[in-house]
């Protein structure tokens, strides 16, 4: 078996807390077969970018690279998170077109290639992740790297017309033709990419999801929905019931139902709309008022970016308004918390919640939706209210599917979920849980790597 080389902007270094599904899945893949994990060190230094650090943990070698302030700001905060992130989430209105940030992004991708290329062997299988590193495959090819290189996009792939709004889009997206396999979360993402190839990318779409670049190079595309460690999360949630934070949360509800949302504080997550949908529910379902509390956990994310700062104050304002309007002396409708909790505690919170609210305006997949299902008590499961604009909606079809912009629809779904009889809840939950048992994180990486190695 060839050596696996994983490349991602963030690296889950040994001893660091688990940082979500992506890191968990990749770490498990590397643990299974050994290999190299290359990425940013998480450090912003005063010196030039490019200092490498090496750490070995069992069969995994971690090599990480420092970035200086200018490179970090142009590449990560700038182009990746102020241009690509909004573009890939269909938010053309938020795209920052600053050319120097775009150049900084390309400079850092070239530096990744300079530092990684000497570490690679012809027999390696290289797997590059996410929007931070789209051109990296092409930069490696320019440095003579001929081994198999796959790419996986963790965000949605938007419509071709949106991609074409990026200045220099052809030069940018044609770098994707350097890969052997490009993976997306859903069929719709694959099809939107293929539409871009046909309409703007100068290429052709052949049968079997192969695309042909203008020069004749062929690239395999496909959908590989990312997932979770279903069995582990179910077990973790069962055990978490005894954690003090979980017990205290249950006690504080004093018999009321709980609805929960857990999201990075990001405009793609639809948090203002969620609060407004909850307010609509309080307004229209007077008979349920006071019987359901919404706990929204939203750890601050990308706090240097202006749009994220604005979102934070907007949410504080809406939560204050809803609570000011509907709270009673012994009940607050929305508990809005920016603090982060350990993963184990969150699974206990999920199990304590009768409703999981996952209503992003756009999301590649959304693993919170899957974790909410895995964490439920099989005898008395809660109900998932899920946005049709999350990748997870194409798999978790027994959830109550909503349009997150349609506040009345969200309010109706909350009311329906709060009153759903137990047999119906069990039936819906069981179908989704069984799906997640079959399609877990191990399946995701095995399927992807099998497809990459078959190219
Ligand atoms: O695709 C989105 C993603 O890269 C996820 O893998 C991860 O959950 C999140 O964004 C992390 O964001 P950041 O690295 O900017 O904190």
CSV table of C-alpha atoms and ligand atoms in Angstrom, one decimal:
chain,number,residue,atom,x,y,z
A,1,UNK,CA,0.0,0.0,0.0
A,2,UNK,CA,1.3,3.4,-0.9
A,3,UNK,CA,2.2,6.0,1.8
A,4,UNK,CA,-0.7,8.4,2.4
A,5,UNK,CA,0.1,12.1,2.5
A,6,UNK,CA,-2.7,14.4,3.8
A,7,UNK,CA,-2.5,18.1,3.3
A,8,UNK,CA,-4.9,20.5,5.0
A,9,UNK,CA,-4.7,24.1,6.3
A,10,UNK,CA,-5.3,23.0,9.9
A,11,UNK,CA,-3.5,20.0,11.3
A,12,UNK,CA,-4.7,18.1,14.4
A,13,UNK,CA,-1.4,17.8,16.1
A,14,UNK,CA,-0.9,15.2,18.8
A,15,UNK,CA,-2.1,16.3,22.2
A,16,UNK,CA,-4.4,18.9,20.7
A,17,UNK,CA,-8.2,18.6,21.4
A,18,UNK,CA,-10.1,17.0,18.5
A,19,UNK,CA,-11.1,19.7,16.1
A,20,UNK,CA,-14.2,18.3,14.5
A,21,UNK,CA,-15.1,15.6,12.0
A,22,UNK,CA,-12.5,16.5,9.4
A,23,UNK,CA,-9.6,16.2,11.8
A,24,UNK,CA,-11.0,13.0,13.4
A,25,UNK,CA,-11.5,11.4,10.0
A,26,UNK,CA,-8.1,12.3,8.7
A,27,UNK,CA,-6.3,11.3,11.8
A,28,UNK,CA,-8.0,7.9,11.7
A,29,UNK,CA,-7.0,7.4,8.1
A,30,UNK,CA,-3.4,8.1,8.9
A,31,UNK,CA,-3.4,6.0,12.0
A,32,UNK,CA,-4.7,3.0,9.9
A,33,UNK,CA,-1.9,3.1,7.4
A,34,UNK,CA,0.7,5.6,8.6
A,35,UNK,CA,1.9,8.5,6.6
A,36,UNK,CA,2.5,12.2,6.5
A,37,UNK,CA,0.2,15.1,7.5
A,38,UNK,CA,1.3,18.5,6.2
A,39,UNK,CA,-0.2,21.9,6.9
A,40,UNK,CA,-0.1,25.2,8.6
A,41,UNK,CA,1.4,25.1,12.1
A,42,UNK,CA,-1.3,27.5,13.5
A,43,UNK,CA,1.5,29.9,14.3
A,44,UNK,CA,1.9,33.4,12.9
A,45,UNK,CA,5.5,34.5,13.2
A,46,UNK,CA,7.6,37.6,12.8
A,47,UNK,CA,10.2,35.8,10.6
A,48,UNK,CA,9.7,34.8,7.0
A,49,UNK,CA,7.0,32.2,6.3
A,50,UNK,CA,8.1,28.6,5.6
A,51,UNK,CA,9.8,27.4,8.8
A,52,UNK,CA,9.0,23.7,9.2
A,53,UNK,CA,8.3,21.7,12.3
A,54,UNK,CA,8.3,18.0,12.5
A,55,UNK,CA,6.7,15.8,15.0
A,56,UNK,CA,6.2,12.0,15.0
A,57,UNK,CA,3.4,10.2,16.7
A,58,UNK,CA,3.3,6.4,16.1
A,59,UNK,CA,3.2,5.9,12.4
A,60,UNK,CA,2.2,9.5,11.6
A,61,UNK,CA,4.7,12.2,10.8
A,62,UNK,CA,3.4,15.7,11.2
A,63,UNK,CA,5.1,18.5,9.2
A,64,UNK,CA,3.8,22.0,9.7
A,65,UNK,CA,4.8,25.3,8.4
A,66,UNK,CA,4.7,28.8,10.0
A,67,UNK,CA,3.3,31.8,8.2
A,68,UNK,CA,4.2,35.4,8.8
A,69,UNK,CA,1.5,38.0,9.5
A,70,UNK,CA,1.4,39.3,5.9
A,71,UNK,CA,1.0,35.9,4.4
A,72,UNK,CA,-1.5,34.7,7.0
A,73,UNK,CA,-3.6,37.8,6.5
A,74,UNK,CA,-3.6,37.6,2.7
A,75,UNK,CA,-4.0,33.9,2.4
A,76,UNK,CA,-6.2,32.8,5.3
A,77,UNK,CA,-8.1,35.8,6.6
A,78,UNK,CA,-8.0,37.5,3.3
A,79,UNK,CA,-8.6,35.5,0.1
A,80,UNK,CA,-9.6,32.1,1.7
A,81,UNK,CA,-12.1,33.5,4.1
A,82,UNK,CA,-13.1,36.8,2.6
A,83,UNK,CA,-13.4,35.8,-1.0
A,84,UNK,CA,-13.5,32.0,-1.5
A,85,UNK,CA,-15.6,31.2,1.6
A,86,UNK,CA,-18.5,33.6,0.7
A,87,UNK,CA,-18.3,32.7,-3.0
A,88,UNK,CA,-18.5,29.0,-2.3
A,89,UNK,CA,-21.4,29.6,0.0
A,90,UNK,CA,-23.3,31.5,-2.7
A,91,UNK,CA,-22.7,34.9,-1.1
A,92,UNK,CA,-21.4,37.0,-4.0
A,93,UNK,CA,-22.5,40.1,-2.1
A,94,UNK,CA,-19.8,39.4,0.6
A,95,UNK,CA,-16.9,38.7,-1.7
A,96,UNK,CA,-13.8,40.9,-1.2
A,97,UNK,CA,-12.1,41.3,-4.6
A,98,UNK,CA,-8.8,42.7,-3.3
A,99,UNK,CA,-6.2,41.6,-5.8
A,100,UNK,CA,-3.3,41.7,-3.3
A,101,UNK,CA,-5.0,39.1,-1.1
A,102,UNK,CA,-5.6,36.9,-4.1
A,103,UNK,CA,-1.9,37.1,-4.9
A,104,UNK,CA,-1.0,36.4,-1.3
A,105,UNK,CA,-3.1,33.2,-1.4
A,106,UNK,CA,-1.3,32.1,-4.6
A,107,UNK,CA,2.1,32.9,-2.9
A,108,UNK,CA,1.3,30.8,0.1
A,109,UNK,CA,0.0,27.9,-2.0
A,110,UNK,CA,3.3,28.0,-4.0
A,111,UNK,CA,5.2,28.0,-0.7
A,112,UNK,CA,3.3,24.9,0.5
A,113,UNK,CA,4.3,23.3,-2.8
A,114,UNK,CA,8.0,24.4,-2.4
A,115,UNK,CA,8.1,22.8,1.1
A,116,UNK,CA,6.1,19.7,0.4
A,117,UNK,CA,7.5,18.6,-3.0
A,118,UNK,CA,10.9,17.5,-1.6
A,119,UNK,CA,9.2,15.3,1.0
A,120,UNK,CA,7.2,13.4,-1.7
A,121,UNK,CA,7.9,10.1,-3.4
A,122,UNK,CA,6.5,8.8,-6.7
A,123,UNK,CA,4.7,6.0,-4.9
A,124,UNK,CA,2.8,8.3,-2.5
A,125,UNK,CA,-0.9,9.0,-2.5
A,126,UNK,CA,-1.5,12.7,-1.8
A,127,UNK,CA,-4.9,13.9,-0.5
A,128,UNK,CA,-5.4,17.7,-0.4
A,129,UNK,CA,-8.3,19.2,1.5
A,130,UNK,CA,-10.4,22.3,1.1
A,131,UNK,CA,-10.7,25.7,-0.3
A,132,UNK,CA,-7.5,27.0,1.3
A,133,UNK,CA,-5.4,24.8,-1.0
A,134,UNK,CA,-7.3,24.6,-4.4
A,135,UNK,CA,-4.2,25.4,-6.6
A,136,UNK,CA,-1.8,23.3,-4.6
A,137,UNK,CA,-2.1,20.2,-6.9
A,138,UNK,CA,-1.2,22.3,-9.9
A,139,UNK,CA,1.8,23.9,-8.1
A,140,UNK,CA,3.1,20.4,-7.1
A,141,UNK,CA,2.8,19.2,-10.7
A,142,UNK,CA,4.8,22.2,-11.8
A,143,UNK,CA,7.5,21.0,-9.4
A,144,UNK,CA,7.6,17.6,-11.1
A,145,UNK,CA,5.3,15.6,-8.8
A,146,UNK,CA,3.8,12.8,-10.7
A,147,UNK,CA,2.1,10.7,-8.0
A,148,UNK,CA,-1.6,10.3,-7.5
A,149,UNK,CA,-3.1,13.6,-6.1
A,150,UNK,CA,-6.7,13.9,-4.9
A,151,UNK,CA,-8.6,16.9,-3.7
A,152,UNK,CA,-11.7,17.1,-1.5
A,153,UNK,CA,-13.8,20.2,-1.2
A,154,UNK,CA,-15.4,20.5,2.3
A,155,UNK,CA,-17.7,23.4,1.3
A,156,UNK,CA,-20.5,23.5,-1.2
A,157,UNK,CA,-19.6,24.0,-4.9
A,158,UNK,CA,-21.8,26.9,-6.1
A,159,UNK,CA,-23.4,27.5,-9.5
A,160,UNK,CA,-21.2,28.1,-12.5
A,161,UNK,CA,-22.3,31.7,-12.9
A,162,UNK,CA,-21.2,32.5,-9.4
A,163,UNK,CA,-17.8,30.9,-9.8
A,164,UNK,CA,-17.3,32.9,-13.0
A,165,UNK,CA,-17.7,36.1,-11.0
A,166,UNK,CA,-14.3,35.5,-9.4
A,167,UNK,CA,-11.7,37.7,-11.3
A,168,UNK,CA,-9.3,35.4,-13.2
A,169,UNK,CA,-11.7,32.5,-12.5
A,170,UNK,CA,-10.4,30.4,-15.4
A,171,UNK,CA,-6.8,30.6,-14.3
A,172,UNK,CA,-7.9,29.8,-10.7
A,173,UNK,CA,-10.3,26.9,-11.3
A,174,UNK,CA,-8.4,25.3,-14.1
A,175,UNK,CA,-5.7,24.4,-11.5
A,176,UNK,CA,-8.2,21.8,-10.4
A,177,UNK,CA,-7.5,19.9,-13.6
A,178,UNK,CA,-4.1,18.9,-12.1
A,179,UNK,CA,-5.9,16.4,-9.7
A,180,UNK,CA,-6.7,12.8,-10.4
A,181,UNK,CA,-9.9,12.8,-8.3
A,182,UNK,CA,-12.0,15.7,-7.1
A,183,UNK,CA,-14.4,14.8,-4.3
A,184,UNK,CA,-17.5,16.7,-3.2
A,185,UNK,CA,-20.1,16.1,-0.6
A,186,UNK,CA,-23.2,15.7,-2.7
A,187,UNK,CA,-24.3,14.9,-6.3
A,188,UNK,CA,-25.5,18.5,-6.7
A,189,UNK,CA,-22.0,19.8,-6.0
A,190,UNK,CA,-20.5,17.4,-8.5
A,191,UNK,CA,-23.0,18.5,-11.1
A,192,UNK,CA,-22.4,22.2,-10.5
A,193,UNK,CA,-18.7,21.7,-10.9
A,194,UNK,CA,-19.3,19.8,-14.1
A,195,UNK,CA,-21.5,22.7,-15.3
A,196,UNK,CA,-18.6,25.1,-14.7
A,197,UNK,CA,-16.2,22.9,-16.6
A,198,UNK,CA,-18.6,22.9,-19.6
A,199,UNK,CA,-19.8,26.5,-19.5
A,200,UNK,CA,-16.7,28.4,-18.5
A,201,UNK,CA,-13.8,26.0,-17.9
A,202,UNK,CA,-13.1,25.2,-21.5
A,203,UNK,CA,-13.4,21.5,-20.8
A,204,UNK,CA,-15.8,18.6,-21.5
A,205,UNK,CA,-17.8,16.3,-19.3
A,206,UNK,CA,-17.4,12.7,-20.4
A,207,UNK,CA,-19.4,9.7,-19.1
A,208,UNK,CA,-18.8,8.2,-15.7
A,209,UNK,CA,-18.2,11.6,-14.1
A,210,UNK,CA,-14.9,12.1,-15.9
A,211,UNK,CA,-14.1,15.6,-17.0
A,212,UNK,CA,-11.6,16.5,-19.7
A,213,UNK,CA,-9.5,19.6,-19.4
A,214,UNK,CA,-8.7,21.7,-22.5
A,215,UNK,CA,-5.3,20.0,-23.0
A,216,UNK,CA,-6.9,16.6,-22.9
A,217,UNK,CA,-6.0,15.6,-19.2
A,218,UNK,CA,-8.8,13.6,-17.6
A,219,UNK,CA,-10.0,14.1,-14.0
A,220,UNK,CA,-12.4,11.9,-12.1
A,221,UNK,CA,-15.1,13.6,-10.1
A,222,UNK,CA,-17.5,12.1,-7.6
A,223,UNK,CA,-19.6,12.6,-4.4
A,224,UNK,CA,-18.3,11.3,-1.1
A,225,UNK,CA,-20.5,12.6,1.7
A,226,UNK,CA,-18.4,13.1,4.8
A,227,UNK,CA,-19.7,11.5,8.0
A,228,UNK,CA,-19.0,10.9,11.7
A,229,UNK,CA,-17.8,8.2,13.9
A,230,UNK,CA,-21.4,7.1,14.6
A,231,UNK,CA,-20.8,4.3,17.1
A,232,UNK,CA,-18.3,6.3,19.1
A,233,UNK,CA,-20.6,9.3,19.3
A,234,UNK,CA,-23.6,7.2,20.4
A,235,UNK,CA,-21.5,5.7,23.2
A,236,UNK,CA,-20.0,9.1,24.2
A,237,UNK,CA,-23.5,10.6,24.4
A,238,UNK,CA,-24.7,7.8,26.6
A,239,UNK,CA,-21.8,8.3,29.0
A,240,UNK,CA,-22.0,12.1,28.9
A,241,UNK,CA,-25.4,12.0,30.8
A,242,UNK,CA,-23.4,11.9,34.0
A,243,UNK,CA,-21.2,14.8,33.2
A,244,UNK,CA,-21.8,17.7,35.7
A,245,UNK,CA,-22.4,20.2,32.8
A,246,UNK,CA,-25.0,18.0,31.3
A,247,UNK,CA,-26.7,17.3,34.6
A,248,UNK,CA,-26.8,21.0,35.4
A,249,UNK,CA,-28.3,21.8,32.0
A,250,UNK,CA,-31.0,19.3,32.5
A,251,UNK,CA,-31.8,20.5,36.0
A,252,UNK,CA,-31.9,24.1,34.9
A,253,UNK,CA,-34.6,23.3,32.4
A,254,UNK,CA,-37.0,22.3,35.2
A,255,UNK,CA,-39.0,20.0,33.0
A,256,UNK,CA,-39.1,22.2,29.9
A,257,UNK,CA,-38.1,20.9,26.5
A,258,UNK,CA,-34.8,22.0,25.0
A,259,UNK,CA,-34.0,22.9,21.4
A,260,UNK,CA,-30.3,23.1,20.6
A,261,UNK,CA,-28.1,24.7,17.9
A,262,UNK,CA,-24.3,24.3,17.8
A,263,UNK,CA,-22.5,26.2,15.1
A,264,UNK,CA,-19.4,28.2,14.5
A,265,UNK,CA,-20.4,31.9,14.6
A,266,UNK,CA,-20.5,32.1,10.8
A,267,UNK,CA,-23.0,33.9,8.5
A,268,UNK,CA,-23.4,30.7,6.4
A,269,UNK,CA,-25.1,29.1,9.5
A,270,UNK,CA,-28.2,31.2,9.3
A,271,UNK,CA,-28.2,32.2,13.0
A,272,UNK,CA,-30.1,35.5,12.7
A,273,UNK,CA,-32.8,33.7,10.6
A,274,UNK,CA,-32.9,30.9,13.2
A,275,UNK,CA,-33.5,33.3,16.1
A,276,UNK,CA,-36.1,35.1,14.0
A,277,UNK,CA,-37.8,31.7,13.2
A,278,UNK,CA,-37.9,30.9,16.9
A,279,UNK,CA,-39.4,34.3,17.6
A,280,UNK,CA,-42.1,33.6,14.9
A,281,UNK,CA,-42.8,30.2,16.7
A,282,UNK,CA,-43.2,32.1,20.1
A,283,UNK,CA,-45.5,34.6,18.5
A,284,UNK,CA,-47.7,32.1,16.6
A,285,UNK,CA,-47.8,29.1,19.0
A,286,UNK,CA,-48.9,30.8,22.1
A,287,UNK,CA,-50.1,27.5,23.7
A,288,UNK,CA,-46.5,26.2,23.6
A,289,UNK,CA,-44.9,29.4,24.9
A,290,UNK,CA,-42.8,28.9,27.9
A,291,UNK,CA,-42.4,25.1,27.4
A,292,UNK,CA,-39.4,25.2,25.1
A,293,UNK,CA,-36.0,26.8,25.6
A,294,UNK,CA,-33.5,27.4,22.8
A,295,UNK,CA,-29.9,26.9,23.7
A,296,UNK,CA,-27.7,28.3,20.9
A,297,UNK,CA,-23.9,27.5,21.3
A,298,UNK,CA,-21.9,29.6,18.8
A,299,UNK,CA,-18.2,29.7,19.5
A,300,UNK,CA,-16.5,32.7,17.9
A,301,UNK,CA,-14.8,31.9,14.6
A,302,UNK,CA,-12.5,33.9,12.3
A,303,UNK,CA,-12.9,36.9,14.7
A,304,UNK,CA,-10.5,39.1,12.7
A,305,UNK,CA,-12.9,39.2,9.7
A,306,UNK,CA,-15.3,42.2,9.8
A,307,UNK,CA,-18.4,40.3,8.6
A,308,UNK,CA,-18.0,37.9,11.5
A,309,UNK,CA,-17.7,40.8,14.0
A,310,UNK,CA,-20.8,42.3,12.6
A,311,UNK,CA,-22.7,39.0,12.8
A,312,UNK,CA,-21.8,38.8,16.5
A,313,UNK,CA,-23.3,42.1,17.4
A,314,UNK,CA,-26.3,41.4,15.2
A,315,UNK,CA,-27.0,38.2,17.1
A,316,UNK,CA,-26.6,39.8,20.5
A,317,UNK,CA,-29.1,42.3,19.5
A,318,UNK,CA,-31.7,39.8,18.2
A,319,UNK,CA,-31.3,37.5,21.2
A,320,UNK,CA,-31.7,40.5,23.5
A,321,UNK,CA,-34.8,41.6,21.6
A,322,UNK,CA,-36.5,38.2,21.6
A,323,UNK,CA,-35.7,37.6,25.3
A,324,UNK,CA,-36.8,41.2,26.2
A,325,UNK,CA,-40.1,40.5,24.4
A,326,UNK,CA,-41.0,37.0,25.6
A,327,UNK,CA,-39.0,36.2,28.8
A,328,UNK,CA,-40.8,35.7,32.0
A,329,UNK,CA,-39.5,36.0,35.5
A,330,UNK,CA,-38.5,32.3,35.6
A,331,UNK,CA,-37.9,31.6,31.9
A,332,UNK,CA,-35.6,32.9,29.2
A,333,UNK,CA,-36.5,31.8,25.6
A,334,UNK,CA,-33.0,32.0,24.1
A,335,UNK,CA,-29.8,31.0,25.9
A,336,UNK,CA,-27.1,32.4,23.6
A,337,UNK,CA,-23.6,31.2,24.5
A,338,UNK,CA,-20.3,31.9,22.7
A,339,UNK,CA,-18.3,29.6,24.9
A,340,UNK,CA,-17.0,26.3,23.5
A,341,UNK,CA,-17.6,22.9,25.1
A,342,UNK,CA,-15.7,19.7,24.8
A,343,UNK,CA,-17.0,17.3,22.2
A,344,UNK,CA,-18.1,14.8,24.9
A,345,UNK,CA,-20.2,17.5,26.7
A,346,UNK,CA,-21.8,18.6,23.4
A,347,UNK,CA,-23.0,15.0,22.7
A,348,UNK,CA,-24.6,15.0,26.2
A,349,UNK,CA,-26.3,18.3,25.4
A,350,UNK,CA,-27.6,16.8,22.1
A,351,UNK,CA,-29.1,13.9,24.0
A,352,UNK,CA,-30.8,16.2,26.4
A,353,UNK,CA,-32.4,18.2,23.6
A,354,UNK,CA,-35.8,17.2,22.2
A,355,UNK,CA,-35.1,19.3,19.1
A,356,UNK,CA,-31.9,19.7,17.1
A,357,UNK,CA,-32.0,23.0,15.0
A,358,UNK,CA,-29.6,22.9,12.1
A,359,UNK,CA,-30.7,25.6,9.7
A,360,UNK,CA,-27.7,26.9,7.7
A,361,UNK,CA,-28.3,29.1,4.7
A,362,UNK,CA,-25.7,26.9,2.9
A,363,UNK,CA,-23.5,24.1,4.2
A,364,UNK,CA,-21.3,21.6,2.5
A,365,UNK,CA,-22.5,18.8,4.7
A,366,UNK,CA,-23.0,19.9,8.4
A,367,UNK,CA,-21.8,17.2,10.8
A,368,UNK,CA,-23.8,18.7,13.7
A,369,UNK,CA,-26.9,17.3,12.1
A,370,UNK,CA,-25.4,13.8,12.0
A,371,UNK,CA,-24.0,14.1,15.5
A,372,UNK,CA,-27.3,15.1,16.9
A,373,UNK,CA,-28.9,12.0,15.4
A,374,UNK,CA,-26.1,9.7,16.7
A,375,UNK,CA,-26.3,11.1,20.2
A,376,UNK,CA,-30.1,10.4,20.8
A,377,UNK,CA,-31.6,8.0,23.2
A,378,UNK,CA,-33.1,5.2,21.0
A,379,UNK,CA,-36.0,4.9,23.4
A,380,UNK,CA,-36.9,8.5,23.4
A,381,UNK,CA,-35.1,10.3,20.5
A,382,UNK,CA,-35.4,14.0,19.7
A,383,UNK,CA,-36.4,15.5,16.3
A,384,UNK,CA,-34.0,17.1,13.8
A,385,UNK,CA,-35.1,20.2,12.1
A,386,UNK,CA,-32.8,20.5,9.1
A,387,UNK,CA,-32.2,23.1,6.3
A,388,UNK,CA,-32.7,21.9,2.8
A,389,UNK,CA,-29.6,23.9,1.9
A,390,UNK,CA,-27.3,21.7,4.0
A,391,UNK,CA,-25.6,18.8,2.2
A,392,UNK,CA,-26.8,16.6,5.1
A,393,UNK,CA,-30.4,17.0,3.8
A,394,UNK,CA,-29.7,14.7,0.9
A,395,UNK,CA,-29.1,11.9,3.4
A,396,UNK,CA,-31.1,12.7,6.5
A,397,UNK,CA,-34.4,12.7,4.6
A,398,UNK,CA,-36.5,11.7,7.7
A,399,UNK,CA,-35.6,15.0,9.4
A,400,UNK,CA,-38.2,17.9,9.3
A,401,UNK,CA,-36.7,19.7,6.3
A,402,UNK,CA,-37.1,23.5,6.2
A,403,UNK,CA,-36.1,26.4,4.1
A,404,UNK,CA,-34.2,28.5,6.6
A,405,UNK,CA,-35.3,31.8,5.1
A,406,UNK,CA,-39.0,30.8,5.5
A,407,UNK,CA,-39.6,31.9,9.1
A,408,UNK,CA,-43.2,30.5,9.2
A,409,UNK,CA,-42.0,27.2,7.9
A,410,UNK,CA,-39.2,27.1,10.6
A,411,UNK,CA,-41.8,28.1,13.3
A,412,UNK,CA,-44.2,25.3,12.1
A,413,UNK,CA,-41.4,22.7,12.1
A,414,UNK,CA,-40.4,23.7,15.7
A,415,UNK,CA,-44.0,23.4,16.9
A,416,UNK,CA,-44.4,20.0,15.1
A,417,UNK,CA,-41.1,18.7,16.5
A,418,UNK,CA,-42.0,19.8,20.1
A,419,UNK,CA,-45.3,17.9,19.9
A,420,UNK,CA,-44.3,14.8,17.8
A,421,UNK,CA,-45.5,11.5,19.4
A,422,UNK,CA,-42.8,9.1,20.5
A,423,UNK,CA,-43.5,6.3,17.9
A,424,UNK,CA,-43.1,8.8,15.1
A,425,UNK,CA,-39.9,10.2,16.6
A,426,UNK,CA,-38.5,6.7,16.9
A,427,UNK,CA,-39.4,5.7,13.4
A,428,UNK,CA,-37.8,8.8,11.9
A,429,UNK,CA,-34.7,8.6,14.1
A,430,UNK,CA,-34.1,4.9,13.5
A,431,UNK,CA,-34.0,5.3,9.7
A,432,UNK,CA,-31.4,8.1,10.0
A,433,UNK,CA,-29.3,6.3,12.6
A,434,UNK,CA,-29.2,3.1,10.6
A,435,UNK,CA,-28.0,5.1,7.6
A,436,UNK,CA,-25.3,6.8,9.7
A,437,UNK,CA,-24.2,3.4,11.0
A,438,UNK,CA,-23.6,2.2,7.5
A,439,UNK,CA,-22.2,5.5,6.2
A,440,UNK,CA,-19.8,6.6,8.9
A,441,UNK,CA,-16.5,8.4,8.7
A,442,UNK,CA,-14.4,5.3,8.1
A,443,UNK,CA,-16.6,4.5,5.0
A,444,UNK,CA,-16.0,8.1,3.8
A,445,UNK,CA,-12.3,7.9,3.8
A,446,UNK,CA,-12.2,4.3,2.5
A,447,UNK,CA,-14.5,5.1,-0.4
A,448,UNK,CA,-12.5,8.2,-1.3
A,449,UNK,CA,-9.1,6.5,-1.1
A,450,UNK,CA,-10.4,3.5,-3.0
A,451,UNK,CA,-11.6,5.7,-5.8
A,452,UNK,CA,-8.3,7.7,-5.8
A,453,UNK,CA,-6.2,4.6,-5.9
A,454,UNK,CA,-8.3,3.2,-8.7
A,455,UNK,CA,-7.7,6.2,-11.0
B,1,LIG,O1,-14.9,23.5,5.2
B,1,LIG,C1,-15.0,24.2,6.3
B,1,LIG,C2,-13.9,24.1,7.3
B,1,LIG,O2,-12.6,24.2,6.8
B,1,LIG,C3,-14.1,22.9,8.2
B,1,LIG,O3,-13.2,21.8,7.9
B,1,LIG,C4,-13.9,23.4,9.6
B,1,LIG,O4,-14.9,23.0,10.4
B,1,LIG,C5,-13.9,24.9,9.5
B,1,LIG,O5,-14.0,25.3,8.2
B,1,LIG,C6,-12.8,25.5,10.3
B,1,LIG,O6,-12.6,26.8,10.0
B,1,LIG,P1,-11.3,27.6,10.5
B,1,LIG,O7,-10.1,26.7,10.2
B,1,LIG,O8,-11.3,28.8,9.7
B,1,LIG,O9,-11.4,27.8,11.9
